[in-house]
């Protein structure tokens, strides 16, 4: 996915079961997300003004969801940047491999839920922006 672009990343509408008692959103492998979820993690208690991400992945696909509150995700393919404000627990941003991402503007109490296609592997990260630009060439 060296050639992936920001236009390969899209907002996926997740189903929402609305009830008087509250809502439920369900994510199922192969149904809602175009990959099998092998790992789930969530970011929380992010201090105001703090930024997360700042890396790309070579193989990992992710669905990023604002399970609570809001934050923005800026994706960058080395040529074009797009910024999404995530603030709905029934929407997820699909981020394909080969995309630099930065998460900012976390609201107080926000929870960033990430569904990932692979287990954690530091070797899959590109953490240096110049290396990322070289990788995309
Ligand atoms: P990192 O992915 O760099 O965080 P973010 O993109 O949210 O800023 O991960 C931060 C640290 O957490 C890193 O040192 C490795 C560790 N970590 C794991 O051990 N397992 C995981 O699944 C994740 C996502 C991170």
Short mmCIF file of N, CA, C and O and ligand atoms in Angstrom, two decimals:
data_model
loop_
_atom_site.label_atom_id
_atom_site.label_comp_id
_atom_site.label_asym_id
_atom_site.label_seq_id
_atom_site.Cartn_x
_atom_site.Cartn_y
_atom_site.Cartn_z
N UNK A 1 0.83 -1.22 0.00
CA UNK A 1 0.00 0.00 0.00
C UNK A 1 0.86 1.26 0.00
O UNK A 1 0.47 2.29 0.53
N UNK A 2 2.02 1.17 -0.61
CA UNK A 2 2.87 2.35 -0.72
C UNK A 2 2.16 3.46 -1.49
O UNK A 2 2.40 4.63 -1.28
N UNK A 3 1.31 3.06 -2.43
CA UNK A 3 0.67 4.04 -3.31
C UNK A 3 -0.68 4.52 -2.79
O UNK A 3 -1.40 5.21 -3.51
N UNK A 4 -1.06 4.12 -1.59
CA UNK A 4 -2.37 4.51 -1.08
C UNK A 4 -2.46 6.03 -0.97
O UNK A 4 -1.46 6.72 -0.79
N UNK A 5 -3.68 6.54 -1.09
CA UNK A 5 -3.90 7.98 -0.97
C UNK A 5 -4.94 8.24 0.11
O UNK A 5 -5.64 7.32 0.55
N UNK A 6 -5.03 9.50 0.47
CA UNK A 6 -6.01 9.87 1.50
C UNK A 6 -7.43 9.57 1.03
O UNK A 6 -8.34 9.41 1.85
N UNK A 7 -7.63 9.44 -0.28
CA UNK A 7 -8.98 9.16 -0.79
C UNK A 7 -9.35 7.69 -0.66
O UNK A 7 -10.50 7.32 -0.90
N UNK A 8 -8.38 6.85 -0.26
CA UNK A 8 -8.70 5.46 0.08
C UNK A 8 -9.23 5.35 1.51
O UNK A 8 -9.67 4.27 1.92
N UNK A 9 -9.15 6.42 2.25
CA UNK A 9 -9.63 6.45 3.64
C UNK A 9 -11.02 7.08 3.65
O UNK A 9 -11.21 8.15 3.07
N UNK A 10 -11.96 6.41 4.29
CA UNK A 10 -13.34 6.91 4.23
C UNK A 10 -14.01 6.79 5.60
O UNK A 10 -13.60 5.99 6.44
N UNK A 11 -15.05 7.58 5.74
CA UNK A 11 -15.91 7.44 6.92
C UNK A 11 -16.86 6.27 6.67
O UNK A 11 -17.50 6.19 5.62
N UNK A 12 -16.90 5.34 7.61
CA UNK A 12 -17.84 4.22 7.55
C UNK A 12 -18.95 4.49 8.56
O UNK A 12 -18.68 4.79 9.72
N UNK A 13 -20.17 4.41 8.06
CA UNK A 13 -21.34 4.57 8.94
C UNK A 13 -21.58 3.22 9.62
O UNK A 13 -21.77 2.20 8.94
N UNK A 14 -21.57 3.22 10.92
CA UNK A 14 -21.81 1.98 11.68
C UNK A 14 -23.29 1.92 12.02
O UNK A 14 -23.95 2.96 12.13
N UNK A 15 -23.80 0.73 12.18
CA UNK A 15 -25.23 0.67 12.49
C UNK A 15 -25.47 1.15 13.93
O UNK A 15 -24.60 1.07 14.79
N UNK A 16 -26.66 1.69 14.14
CA UNK A 16 -26.99 2.25 15.45
C UNK A 16 -28.37 1.74 15.82
O UNK A 16 -29.33 1.98 15.09
N UNK A 17 -28.43 1.00 16.91
CA UNK A 17 -29.71 0.51 17.41
C UNK A 17 -30.17 1.50 18.47
O UNK A 17 -29.64 1.52 19.58
N UNK A 18 -31.13 2.31 18.04
CA UNK A 18 -31.60 3.36 18.94
C UNK A 18 -32.71 2.82 19.82
O UNK A 18 -33.66 2.22 19.34
N UNK A 19 -32.56 3.01 21.10
CA UNK A 19 -33.61 2.61 22.04
C UNK A 19 -33.80 3.73 23.05
O UNK A 19 -32.89 4.53 23.26
N UNK A 20 -34.97 3.76 23.64
CA UNK A 20 -35.23 4.76 24.69
C UNK A 20 -34.18 4.66 25.79
O UNK A 20 -33.79 5.65 26.39
N UNK A 21 -33.70 3.43 26.01
CA UNK A 21 -32.77 3.19 27.12
C UNK A 21 -31.34 3.50 26.74
O UNK A 21 -30.42 3.32 27.54
N UNK A 22 -31.13 3.93 25.48
CA UNK A 22 -29.77 4.21 25.04
C UNK A 22 -29.50 3.52 23.72
O UNK A 22 -30.34 2.79 23.20
N UNK A 23 -28.32 3.74 23.20
CA UNK A 23 -27.99 3.25 21.87
C UNK A 23 -26.93 2.16 21.92
O UNK A 23 -26.11 2.12 22.85
N UNK A 24 -26.96 1.32 20.90
CA UNK A 24 -25.92 0.30 20.74
C UNK A 24 -25.39 0.39 19.31
O UNK A 24 -26.18 0.46 18.36
N UNK A 25 -24.09 0.38 19.16
CA UNK A 25 -23.47 0.27 17.83
C UNK A 25 -22.64 -1.01 17.81
O UNK A 25 -21.91 -1.29 18.77
N UNK A 26 -22.81 -1.76 16.75
CA UNK A 26 -22.16 -3.07 16.63
C UNK A 26 -21.17 -3.03 15.46
O UNK A 26 -21.50 -2.49 14.39
N UNK A 27 -20.00 -3.60 15.67
CA UNK A 27 -19.03 -3.74 14.58
C UNK A 27 -18.72 -5.22 14.43
O UNK A 27 -18.35 -5.88 15.41
N UNK A 28 -18.94 -5.75 13.23
CA UNK A 28 -18.70 -7.17 12.99
C UNK A 28 -17.67 -7.36 11.89
O UNK A 28 -17.72 -6.68 10.86
N UNK A 29 -16.79 -8.33 12.11
CA UNK A 29 -15.78 -8.66 11.10
C UNK A 29 -16.44 -8.97 9.77
O UNK A 29 -17.39 -9.75 9.71
N UNK A 30 -15.90 -8.38 8.72
CA UNK A 30 -16.37 -8.72 7.38
C UNK A 30 -17.71 -8.12 7.02
O UNK A 30 -18.09 -8.10 5.86
N UNK A 31 -18.46 -7.61 8.01
CA UNK A 31 -19.77 -7.02 7.74
C UNK A 31 -19.65 -5.50 7.75
O UNK A 31 -19.98 -4.81 6.79
N UNK A 32 -19.14 -4.97 8.87
CA UNK A 32 -19.03 -3.52 9.02
C UNK A 32 -17.67 -3.02 8.59
O UNK A 32 -17.56 -1.93 8.03
N UNK A 33 -16.64 -3.79 8.91
CA UNK A 33 -15.29 -3.35 8.59
C UNK A 33 -14.70 -4.28 7.52
O UNK A 33 -14.93 -5.49 7.57
N UNK A 34 -13.93 -3.74 6.59
CA UNK A 34 -13.40 -4.57 5.50
C UNK A 34 -12.13 -5.32 5.88
O UNK A 34 -11.26 -5.52 5.06
N UNK A 35 -12.02 -5.71 7.15
CA UNK A 35 -10.90 -6.53 7.60
C UNK A 35 -11.34 -7.25 8.86
O UNK A 35 -12.36 -6.88 9.46
N UNK A 36 -10.61 -8.27 9.25
CA UNK A 36 -10.90 -8.95 10.51
C UNK A 36 -10.17 -8.22 11.64
O UNK A 36 -8.96 -7.98 11.55
N UNK A 37 -10.91 -7.91 12.67
CA UNK A 37 -10.31 -7.17 13.79
C UNK A 37 -9.51 -8.16 14.64
O UNK A 37 -10.04 -9.14 15.15
N UNK A 38 -8.20 -7.85 14.77
CA UNK A 38 -7.33 -8.72 15.58
C UNK A 38 -6.97 -8.06 16.91
O UNK A 38 -6.44 -8.72 17.81
N UNK A 39 -7.23 -6.76 16.98
CA UNK A 39 -6.79 -6.02 18.19
C UNK A 39 -7.67 -4.79 18.35
O UNK A 39 -8.06 -4.17 17.35
N UNK A 40 -7.99 -4.50 19.58
CA UNK A 40 -8.76 -3.29 19.90
C UNK A 40 -8.02 -2.55 21.00
O UNK A 40 -7.53 -3.18 21.94
N UNK A 41 -7.89 -1.26 20.83
CA UNK A 41 -7.33 -0.47 21.92
C UNK A 41 -8.01 0.88 21.96
O UNK A 41 -8.72 1.25 21.01
N UNK A 42 -7.87 1.58 23.06
CA UNK A 42 -8.51 2.89 23.15
C UNK A 42 -7.63 3.87 23.90
O UNK A 42 -6.90 3.51 24.81
N UNK A 43 -7.71 5.08 23.43
CA UNK A 43 -6.97 6.19 24.02
C UNK A 43 -7.94 6.99 24.88
O UNK A 43 -9.06 7.29 24.44
N UNK A 44 -7.53 7.38 26.05
CA UNK A 44 -8.40 8.15 26.93
C UNK A 44 -7.50 8.95 27.87
O UNK A 44 -6.28 8.74 27.90
N UNK A 45 -8.11 9.89 28.58
CA UNK A 45 -7.35 10.79 29.47
C UNK A 45 -6.22 11.49 28.71
O UNK A 45 -5.13 11.68 29.25
N UNK A 46 -6.48 11.84 27.45
CA UNK A 46 -5.47 12.59 26.69
C UNK A 46 -5.52 14.04 27.18
O UNK A 46 -6.58 14.67 27.11
N UNK A 47 -4.43 14.58 27.68
CA UNK A 47 -4.44 15.95 28.19
C UNK A 47 -4.78 16.96 27.09
O UNK A 47 -4.43 16.74 25.92
N UNK A 48 -5.47 18.02 27.46
CA UNK A 48 -5.82 19.07 26.50
C UNK A 48 -4.58 19.56 25.76
O UNK A 48 -3.53 19.74 26.37
N UNK A 49 -4.70 19.75 24.46
CA UNK A 49 -3.59 20.27 23.66
C UNK A 49 -2.61 19.19 23.22
O UNK A 49 -1.70 19.46 22.44
N UNK A 50 -2.80 17.98 23.71
CA UNK A 50 -1.86 16.89 23.37
C UNK A 50 -2.20 16.32 21.99
O UNK A 50 -3.33 16.37 21.53
N UNK A 51 -1.19 15.78 21.34
CA UNK A 51 -1.35 15.20 20.01
C UNK A 51 -0.90 13.74 20.06
O UNK A 51 0.07 13.41 20.76
N UNK A 52 -1.63 12.85 19.37
CA UNK A 52 -1.27 11.43 19.32
C UNK A 52 -1.01 11.03 17.87
O UNK A 52 -1.24 11.80 16.96
N UNK A 53 -0.63 9.79 17.68
CA UNK A 53 -0.33 9.34 16.33
C UNK A 53 1.03 9.86 15.93
O UNK A 53 2.00 9.71 16.67
N UNK A 54 1.11 10.48 14.75
CA UNK A 54 2.41 10.94 14.29
C UNK A 54 3.22 9.78 13.77
O UNK A 54 4.40 9.61 14.10
N UNK A 55 2.57 8.93 12.98
CA UNK A 55 3.25 7.79 12.37
C UNK A 55 2.38 7.22 11.26
O UNK A 55 1.23 7.63 11.09
N UNK A 56 2.96 6.29 10.51
CA UNK A 56 2.21 5.56 9.49
C UNK A 56 2.43 4.07 9.74
O UNK A 56 3.32 3.68 10.51
N UNK A 57 1.63 3.26 9.08
CA UNK A 57 1.80 1.81 9.14
C UNK A 57 2.00 1.26 7.74
O UNK A 57 1.45 1.78 6.77
N UNK A 58 2.76 0.17 7.65
CA UNK A 58 3.01 -0.45 6.34
C UNK A 58 1.89 -1.41 5.95
O UNK A 58 1.57 -1.55 4.78
N UNK A 59 1.32 -2.10 6.93
CA UNK A 59 0.28 -3.11 6.62
C UNK A 59 -1.02 -2.89 7.39
O UNK A 59 -2.07 -3.35 6.96
N UNK A 60 -0.92 -2.25 8.53
CA UNK A 60 -2.07 -2.18 9.44
C UNK A 60 -3.21 -1.34 8.87
O UNK A 60 -3.00 -0.24 8.37
N UNK A 61 -4.42 -1.89 8.94
CA UNK A 61 -5.63 -1.12 8.66
C UNK A 61 -6.34 -0.87 9.98
O UNK A 61 -6.32 -1.73 10.86
N UNK A 62 -6.96 0.28 10.07
CA UNK A 62 -7.59 0.66 11.33
C UNK A 62 -8.93 1.34 11.08
O UNK A 62 -9.10 2.03 10.07
N UNK A 63 -9.83 1.13 12.00
CA UNK A 63 -11.05 1.92 12.05
C UNK A 63 -10.99 2.72 13.34
O UNK A 63 -10.87 2.14 14.43
N UNK A 64 -11.03 4.04 13.20
CA UNK A 64 -10.89 4.93 14.35
C UNK A 64 -12.26 5.54 14.66
O UNK A 64 -12.91 6.10 13.77
N UNK A 65 -12.69 5.40 15.90
CA UNK A 65 -14.04 5.82 16.30
C UNK A 65 -13.94 6.73 17.54
O UNK A 65 -13.21 6.40 18.48
N UNK A 66 -14.66 7.82 17.50
CA UNK A 66 -14.80 8.64 18.72
C UNK A 66 -15.91 7.99 19.55
O UNK A 66 -17.09 8.32 19.40
N UNK A 67 -15.54 7.04 20.40
CA UNK A 67 -16.54 6.34 21.21
C UNK A 67 -17.21 7.29 22.19
O UNK A 67 -18.35 7.09 22.59
N UNK A 68 -16.48 8.35 22.57
CA UNK A 68 -17.04 9.40 23.41
C UNK A 68 -16.30 10.69 23.10
O UNK A 68 -15.11 10.66 22.80
N UNK A 69 -17.02 11.81 23.12
CA UNK A 69 -16.39 13.10 22.88
C UNK A 69 -15.97 13.27 21.43
O UNK A 69 -16.54 12.67 20.52
N UNK A 70 -14.92 14.05 21.24
CA UNK A 70 -14.49 14.36 19.87
C UNK A 70 -12.99 14.58 19.80
O UNK A 70 -12.33 14.87 20.81
N UNK A 71 -12.47 14.42 18.60
CA UNK A 71 -11.07 14.74 18.30
C UNK A 71 -10.96 14.82 16.79
O UNK A 71 -11.87 14.41 16.06
N UNK A 72 -9.86 15.36 16.31
CA UNK A 72 -9.68 15.40 14.86
C UNK A 72 -8.54 14.47 14.45
O UNK A 72 -7.58 14.26 15.20
N UNK A 73 -8.71 13.91 13.26
CA UNK A 73 -7.69 13.02 12.69
C UNK A 73 -7.25 13.64 11.38
O UNK A 73 -8.08 13.87 10.49
N UNK A 74 -5.96 13.93 11.26
CA UNK A 74 -5.42 14.42 9.99
C UNK A 74 -4.67 13.27 9.33
O UNK A 74 -3.80 12.65 9.95
N UNK A 75 -5.07 12.97 8.10
CA UNK A 75 -4.40 11.92 7.34
C UNK A 75 -3.63 12.56 6.20
O UNK A 75 -4.03 13.60 5.67
N UNK A 76 -2.53 11.93 5.83
CA UNK A 76 -1.57 12.54 4.92
C UNK A 76 -0.92 11.42 4.12
O UNK A 76 -0.41 10.45 4.71
N UNK A 77 -0.98 11.50 2.79
CA UNK A 77 -0.36 10.46 1.96
C UNK A 77 0.99 10.91 1.39
O UNK A 77 1.53 10.29 0.48
N UNK A 78 1.50 12.02 1.91
CA UNK A 78 2.77 12.55 1.43
C UNK A 78 2.57 13.66 0.42
O UNK A 78 3.48 14.45 0.18
N UNK A 79 1.35 13.71 -0.15
CA UNK A 79 1.02 14.78 -1.11
C UNK A 79 -0.17 15.60 -0.62
O UNK A 79 -0.16 16.82 -0.69
N UNK A 80 -1.17 14.90 -0.14
CA UNK A 80 -2.43 15.56 0.22
C UNK A 80 -2.76 15.23 1.68
O UNK A 80 -2.54 14.10 2.14
N UNK A 81 -3.30 16.24 2.37
CA UNK A 81 -3.75 16.05 3.76
C UNK A 81 -5.26 16.27 3.82
O UNK A 81 -5.78 17.17 3.13
N UNK A 82 -5.93 15.49 4.64
CA UNK A 82 -7.35 15.72 4.92
C UNK A 82 -7.54 15.62 6.42
O UNK A 82 -6.92 14.77 7.07
N UNK A 83 -8.42 16.47 6.95
CA UNK A 83 -8.71 16.42 8.39
C UNK A 83 -10.18 16.09 8.61
O UNK A 83 -11.05 16.68 7.96
N UNK A 84 -10.43 15.12 9.47
CA UNK A 84 -11.79 14.71 9.83
C UNK A 84 -12.00 15.01 11.31
O UNK A 84 -11.15 14.65 12.13
N UNK A 85 -13.12 15.64 11.61
CA UNK A 85 -13.53 15.77 13.01
C UNK A 85 -14.41 14.56 13.32
O UNK A 85 -15.45 14.37 12.68
N UNK A 86 -13.96 13.73 14.24
CA UNK A 86 -14.77 12.57 14.65
C UNK A 86 -15.49 12.93 15.95
O UNK A 86 -14.86 13.31 16.94
N UNK A 87 -16.79 12.83 15.91
CA UNK A 87 -17.58 13.19 17.11
C UNK A 87 -18.87 12.39 17.21
O UNK A 87 -19.79 12.79 17.92
N UNK A 88 -18.96 11.28 16.48
CA UNK A 88 -20.17 10.45 16.53
C UNK A 88 -19.74 9.00 16.77
O UNK A 88 -18.95 8.45 15.99
N UNK A 89 -20.27 8.36 17.82
CA UNK A 89 -19.86 6.98 18.10
C UNK A 89 -20.33 5.96 17.07
O UNK A 89 -19.92 4.81 17.12
N UNK A 90 -21.18 6.41 16.14
CA UNK A 90 -21.66 5.49 15.09
C UNK A 90 -21.01 5.78 13.74
O UNK A 90 -21.52 5.39 12.69
N UNK A 91 -19.87 6.48 13.78
CA UNK A 91 -19.09 6.68 12.55
C UNK A 91 -17.64 6.31 12.83
O UNK A 91 -17.14 6.56 13.92
N UNK A 92 -16.98 5.70 11.85
CA UNK A 92 -15.57 5.37 12.02
C UNK A 92 -14.79 5.83 10.80
O UNK A 92 -15.32 5.81 9.68
N UNK A 93 -13.56 6.22 11.03
CA UNK A 93 -12.69 6.58 9.90
C UNK A 93 -11.80 5.38 9.59
O UNK A 93 -11.02 4.92 10.45
N UNK A 94 -11.95 4.85 8.38
CA UNK A 94 -11.11 3.75 7.92
C UNK A 94 -9.79 4.35 7.44
O UNK A 94 -9.77 5.20 6.55
N UNK A 95 -8.69 3.92 8.05
CA UNK A 95 -7.36 4.39 7.64
C UNK A 95 -6.60 3.19 7.07
O UNK A 95 -6.38 2.20 7.77
N UNK A 96 -6.24 3.31 5.82
CA UNK A 96 -5.54 2.22 5.13
C UNK A 96 -4.04 2.33 5.40
O UNK A 96 -3.57 3.36 5.90
N UNK A 97 -3.26 1.30 5.05
CA UNK A 97 -1.81 1.39 5.25
C UNK A 97 -1.18 2.50 4.39
O UNK A 97 -1.76 2.90 3.37
N UNK A 98 -0.02 2.93 4.79
CA UNK A 98 0.72 3.91 4.00
C UNK A 98 0.20 5.32 4.13
O UNK A 98 0.37 6.13 3.22
N UNK A 99 -0.43 5.61 5.27
CA UNK A 99 -1.00 6.94 5.52
C UNK A 99 -0.46 7.45 6.85
O UNK A 99 -0.56 6.76 7.88
N UNK A 100 0.10 8.65 6.81
CA UNK A 100 0.55 9.29 8.05
C UNK A 100 -0.68 9.87 8.75
O UNK A 100 -1.52 10.50 8.10
N UNK A 101 -0.82 9.62 10.04
CA UNK A 101 -1.97 10.14 10.77
C UNK A 101 -1.56 10.84 12.05
O UNK A 101 -0.60 10.42 12.72
N UNK A 102 -2.30 11.92 12.33
CA UNK A 102 -2.10 12.67 13.57
C UNK A 102 -3.46 12.93 14.19
O UNK A 102 -4.40 13.28 13.48
N UNK A 103 -3.55 12.72 15.49
CA UNK A 103 -4.81 12.94 16.21
C UNK A 103 -4.63 14.11 17.16
O UNK A 103 -3.66 14.13 17.93
N UNK A 104 -5.54 15.08 17.09
CA UNK A 104 -5.44 16.32 17.86
C UNK A 104 -6.81 16.71 18.42
O UNK A 104 -7.81 16.12 18.05
N UNK A 105 -6.78 17.79 19.18
CA UNK A 105 -8.02 18.46 19.62
C UNK A 105 -8.95 17.53 20.38
O UNK A 105 -10.17 17.54 20.17
N UNK A 106 -8.38 16.72 21.25
CA UNK A 106 -9.22 15.81 22.05
C UNK A 106 -10.07 16.62 23.03
O UNK A 106 -9.54 17.45 23.78
N UNK A 107 -11.37 16.37 23.01
CA UNK A 107 -12.23 17.03 23.99
C UNK A 107 -12.03 16.34 25.35
O UNK A 107 -11.59 15.18 25.42
N UNK A 108 -12.39 17.05 26.39
CA UNK A 108 -12.24 16.49 27.73
C UNK A 108 -13.08 15.21 27.86
O UNK A 108 -14.25 15.20 27.47
N UNK A 109 -12.52 14.15 28.35
CA UNK A 109 -13.25 12.91 28.56
C UNK A 109 -13.44 12.08 27.30
O UNK A 109 -14.15 11.07 27.34
N UNK A 110 -12.81 12.48 26.20
CA UNK A 110 -13.03 11.73 24.96
C UNK A 110 -12.33 10.38 25.00
O UNK A 110 -11.32 10.18 25.69
N UNK A 111 -12.89 9.45 24.24
CA UNK A 111 -12.32 8.10 24.12
C UNK A 111 -12.18 7.79 22.64
O UNK A 111 -13.15 7.83 21.88
N UNK A 112 -10.95 7.50 22.22
CA UNK A 112 -10.66 7.14 20.83
C UNK A 112 -10.50 5.62 20.76
O UNK A 112 -9.51 5.06 21.26
N UNK A 113 -11.49 4.99 20.16
CA UNK A 113 -11.49 3.54 20.03
C UNK A 113 -10.88 3.17 18.68
O UNK A 113 -11.26 3.73 17.65
N UNK A 114 -9.92 2.26 18.69
CA UNK A 114 -9.27 1.84 17.45
C UNK A 114 -9.42 0.34 17.27
O UNK A 114 -9.04 -0.45 18.15
N UNK A 115 -10.00 -0.05 16.14
CA UNK A 115 -10.10 -1.46 15.77
C UNK A 115 -9.03 -1.70 14.71
O UNK A 115 -8.98 -0.97 13.71
N UNK A 116 -8.21 -2.70 14.92
CA UNK A 116 -7.03 -2.86 14.08
C UNK A 116 -6.97 -4.24 13.45
O UNK A 116 -7.43 -5.23 14.04
N UNK A 117 -6.38 -4.30 12.28
CA UNK A 117 -6.36 -5.55 11.49
C UNK A 117 -5.26 -6.51 11.90
O UNK A 117 -5.25 -7.65 11.45
N UNK A 118 -4.31 -6.06 12.71
CA UNK A 118 -3.20 -6.92 13.12
C UNK A 118 -2.87 -6.68 14.59
O UNK A 118 -3.20 -5.63 15.14
N UNK A 119 -2.17 -7.63 15.15
CA UNK A 119 -1.66 -7.45 16.51
C UNK A 119 -0.55 -6.40 16.47
O UNK A 119 -0.06 -6.04 15.40
N UNK A 120 -0.19 -5.92 17.63
CA UNK A 120 0.83 -4.88 17.72
C UNK A 120 2.17 -5.38 17.19
O UNK A 120 2.63 -6.46 17.55
N UNK A 121 2.77 -4.57 16.33
CA UNK A 121 4.08 -4.93 15.76
C UNK A 121 4.84 -3.64 15.48
O UNK A 121 4.52 -2.92 14.53
N UNK A 122 5.82 -3.36 16.31
CA UNK A 122 6.57 -2.10 16.16
C UNK A 122 7.22 -2.02 14.78
O UNK A 122 7.39 -0.92 14.23
N UNK A 123 7.55 -3.17 14.18
CA UNK A 123 8.20 -3.17 12.86
C UNK A 123 7.28 -2.67 11.76
O UNK A 123 7.73 -2.35 10.65
N UNK A 124 5.98 -2.61 12.04
CA UNK A 124 5.01 -2.14 11.05
C UNK A 124 4.91 -0.61 11.04
O UNK A 124 4.29 -0.04 10.15
N UNK A 125 5.51 0.04 12.04
CA UNK A 125 5.41 1.51 12.15
C UNK A 125 6.46 2.20 11.30
O UNK A 125 7.60 1.75 11.21
N UNK A 126 6.10 3.34 10.73
CA UNK A 126 7.08 4.31 10.22
C UNK A 126 6.90 5.54 11.10
O UNK A 126 5.85 6.19 11.07
N UNK A 127 7.89 5.83 11.91
CA UNK A 127 7.72 6.89 12.91
C UNK A 127 8.43 8.19 12.54
O UNK A 127 8.29 9.18 13.24
N UNK A 128 9.18 8.15 11.45
CA UNK A 128 9.91 9.36 11.04
C UNK A 128 9.29 9.87 9.73
O UNK A 128 9.14 9.10 8.78
N UNK A 129 8.94 11.16 9.71
CA UNK A 129 8.20 11.68 8.56
C UNK A 129 9.04 11.64 7.27
O UNK A 129 8.51 11.36 6.20
N UNK A 130 10.33 11.91 7.38
CA UNK A 130 11.18 11.85 6.18
C UNK A 130 11.25 10.41 5.64
O UNK A 130 11.23 10.20 4.42
N UNK A 131 11.31 9.44 6.56
CA UNK A 131 11.29 8.03 6.13
C UNK A 131 9.97 7.72 5.43
O UNK A 131 9.94 6.96 4.45
N UNK A 132 8.89 8.29 5.95
CA UNK A 132 7.58 8.08 5.34
C UNK A 132 7.56 8.62 3.90
O UNK A 132 7.10 7.94 2.97
N UNK A 133 8.09 9.82 3.73
CA UNK A 133 8.10 10.41 2.38
C UNK A 133 8.94 9.56 1.44
O UNK A 133 8.56 9.35 0.28
N UNK A 134 10.05 9.04 1.93
CA UNK A 134 10.89 8.15 1.09
C UNK A 134 10.12 6.88 0.75
O UNK A 134 10.17 6.40 -0.38
N UNK A 135 9.41 6.33 1.74
CA UNK A 135 8.63 5.10 1.53
C UNK A 135 7.55 5.31 0.46
O UNK A 135 7.28 4.42 -0.34
N UNK A 136 6.97 6.50 0.41
CA UNK A 136 5.88 6.78 -0.53
C UNK A 136 6.39 7.08 -1.94
O UNK A 136 5.60 7.11 -2.87
N UNK A 137 7.67 7.32 -2.08
CA UNK A 137 8.19 7.68 -3.41
C UNK A 137 8.19 6.50 -4.36
O UNK A 137 8.37 5.37 -3.96
P1 LIG B 1 1.54 4.49 19.68
O1 LIG B 1 0.88 3.60 18.69
O2 LIG B 1 2.80 5.17 19.27
O3 LIG B 1 0.51 5.58 20.20
P2 LIG B 1 -0.32 6.74 19.48
O4 LIG B 1 -0.34 6.47 18.02
O5 LIG B 1 -1.67 6.64 20.10
O6 LIG B 1 0.29 8.03 19.83
O7 LIG B 1 1.75 3.64 21.00
C1 LIG B 1 2.19 4.25 22.20
C2 LIG B 1 2.90 3.20 23.03
O8 LIG B 1 1.99 2.17 23.41
C3 LIG B 1 4.04 2.55 22.29
O9 LIG B 1 5.21 2.70 23.04
C4 LIG B 1 3.71 1.09 22.20
C5 LIG B 1 2.51 0.89 23.09
N1 LIG B 1 1.47 0.09 22.42
C6 LIG B 1 1.42 -1.27 22.64
O10 LIG B 1 2.22 -1.84 23.41
N2 LIG B 1 0.46 -2.01 22.03
C7 LIG B 1 -0.44 -1.44 21.18
O11 LIG B 1 -1.32 -2.15 20.64
C8 LIG B 1 -0.38 -0.03 20.94
C9 LIG B 1 -1.34 0.65 20.01
C10 LIG B 1 0.61 0.69 21.58
#
